[in-house]
Amino acid sequence: MSFLADLPCTNPNNFSKTEGSSKTIGDTANPAKVAHSVPIRPDEKTISNDKKPYILRYLEKQWGAKFCNIGISEADFVFLYQFLFTKYKLCPNYFRYQ
């Protein structure tokens, strides 16, 4: 247990030698900062996250590029997309933008 001999303890003398320990509450040299609440304006932008997982966005990009390059029609792509999302019970955002 000799390896525990040099560790700090809860002895108050160990903490009384820190710089600035003589300051008291209500010291006038450093007055407290006051935070004012600011009302939210309606023209401020709000941050919203897209609920679609990143993997779905990636697959849409990859599938769209592959299907366009090999000549699959958009109707076939939409059918495949609907089939995959109804099978796995996901809510796609693809049809919202059309």
Short mmCIF file of C-alpha atoms in Angstrom, two decimals:
data_model
loop_
_atom_site.label_atom_id
_atom_site.label_comp_id
_atom_site.label_asym_id
_atom_site.label_seq_id
_atom_site.Cartn_x
_atom_site.Cartn_y
_atom_site.Cartn_z
CA MET A 1 0.00 0.00 0.00
CA SER A 2 3.01 2.30 -0.15
CA PHE A 3 2.01 3.39 -3.68
CA LEU A 4 -0.94 5.30 -2.14
CA ALA A 5 1.30 7.39 0.12
CA ASP A 6 1.82 10.31 -2.31
CA LEU A 7 -1.78 10.71 -3.49
CA PRO A 8 -3.73 13.86 -2.54
CA CYS A 9 -6.15 13.64 0.33
CA THR A 10 -8.98 15.71 1.75
CA ASN A 11 -6.71 17.56 4.13
CA PRO A 12 -7.73 21.27 3.96
CA ASN A 13 -4.09 22.36 4.19
CA ASN A 14 -3.51 20.86 0.75
CA PHE A 15 -6.05 23.22 -0.80
CA SER A 16 -5.36 26.42 1.13
CA LYS A 17 -2.19 27.22 -0.82
CA THR A 18 -3.91 27.82 -4.16
CA GLU A 19 -3.71 31.24 -5.77
CA GLY A 20 -6.68 33.47 -5.04
CA SER A 21 -7.95 31.47 -2.09
CA SER A 22 -8.25 34.64 0.02
CA LYS A 23 -11.16 36.00 -2.05
CA THR A 24 -14.54 36.03 -0.40
CA ILE A 25 -18.05 36.01 -1.76
CA GLY A 26 -19.13 39.51 -2.74
CA ASP A 27 -15.66 40.71 -3.67
CA THR A 28 -16.07 44.09 -5.40
CA ALA A 29 -12.94 43.72 -7.55
CA ASN A 30 -14.71 41.19 -9.79
CA PRO A 31 -18.43 41.96 -9.86
CA ALA A 32 -20.79 39.20 -10.89
CA LYS A 33 -21.93 39.14 -14.50
CA VAL A 34 -25.64 39.52 -15.11
CA ALA A 35 -27.24 37.56 -17.93
CA HIS A 36 -30.25 39.22 -19.53
CA SER A 37 -32.85 37.08 -21.18
CA VAL A 38 -33.49 38.04 -24.79
CA PRO A 39 -36.88 37.33 -26.35
CA ILE A 40 -36.86 35.07 -29.39
CA ARG A 41 -37.66 36.91 -32.60
CA PRO A 42 -39.81 35.21 -35.25
CA ASP A 43 -37.28 35.99 -38.00
CA GLU A 44 -34.52 33.94 -36.35
CA LYS A 45 -33.52 30.75 -38.08
CA THR A 46 -34.19 27.45 -36.37
CA ILE A 47 -31.93 24.44 -36.66
CA SER A 48 -33.77 21.29 -37.65
CA ASN A 49 -32.35 17.85 -38.26
CA ASP A 50 -33.36 15.67 -41.15
CA LYS A 51 -35.01 12.55 -39.79
CA LYS A 52 -33.86 10.39 -42.69
CA PRO A 53 -30.85 8.24 -41.77
CA TYR A 54 -27.57 9.01 -43.52
CA ILE A 55 -27.34 5.51 -44.98
CA LEU A 56 -30.66 6.00 -46.81
CA ARG A 57 -29.48 9.29 -48.31
CA TYR A 58 -26.26 7.62 -49.42
CA LEU A 59 -28.10 4.67 -50.98
CA GLU A 60 -30.52 6.96 -52.80
CA LYS A 61 -27.60 8.83 -54.33
CA GLN A 62 -25.78 5.65 -55.31
CA TRP A 63 -28.87 3.88 -56.65
CA GLY A 64 -30.00 6.94 -58.56
CA ALA A 65 -26.63 7.27 -60.27
CA LYS A 66 -26.40 3.54 -61.06
CA PHE A 67 -29.95 3.28 -62.41
CA CYS A 68 -29.52 6.33 -64.61
CA ASN A 69 -26.26 4.96 -66.01
CA ILE A 70 -27.61 1.50 -66.85
CA GLY A 71 -30.89 2.70 -68.31
CA ILE A 72 -33.48 1.69 -65.68
CA SER A 73 -36.52 3.91 -65.93
CA GLU A 74 -37.65 6.17 -63.13
CA ALA A 75 -40.85 4.14 -62.75
CA ASP A 76 -38.80 1.01 -62.02
CA PHE A 77 -36.68 2.96 -59.57
CA VAL A 78 -39.78 4.26 -57.78
CA PHE A 79 -41.24 0.74 -57.66
CA LEU A 80 -38.03 -0.66 -56.15
CA TYR A 81 -37.85 2.22 -53.69
CA GLN A 82 -41.46 1.70 -52.57
CA PHE A 83 -40.94 -2.04 -52.28
CA LEU A 84 -37.87 -1.67 -50.07
CA PHE A 85 -39.48 0.87 -47.77
CA THR A 86 -42.75 -1.01 -47.39
CA LYS A 87 -40.88 -4.24 -46.69
CA TYR A 88 -38.70 -2.68 -43.99
CA LYS A 89 -41.46 -0.34 -42.74
CA LEU A 90 -39.44 2.84 -43.17
CA CYS A 91 -40.90 6.23 -43.95
CA PRO A 92 -39.16 7.62 -47.05
CA ASN A 93 -38.92 11.32 -47.78
CA TYR A 94 -38.35 10.71 -51.49
CA PHE A 95 -42.00 11.11 -52.49
CA ARG A 96 -42.47 14.28 -50.48
CA TYR A 97 -40.31 16.27 -52.92
CA GLN A 98 -42.07 15.16 -56.10
#
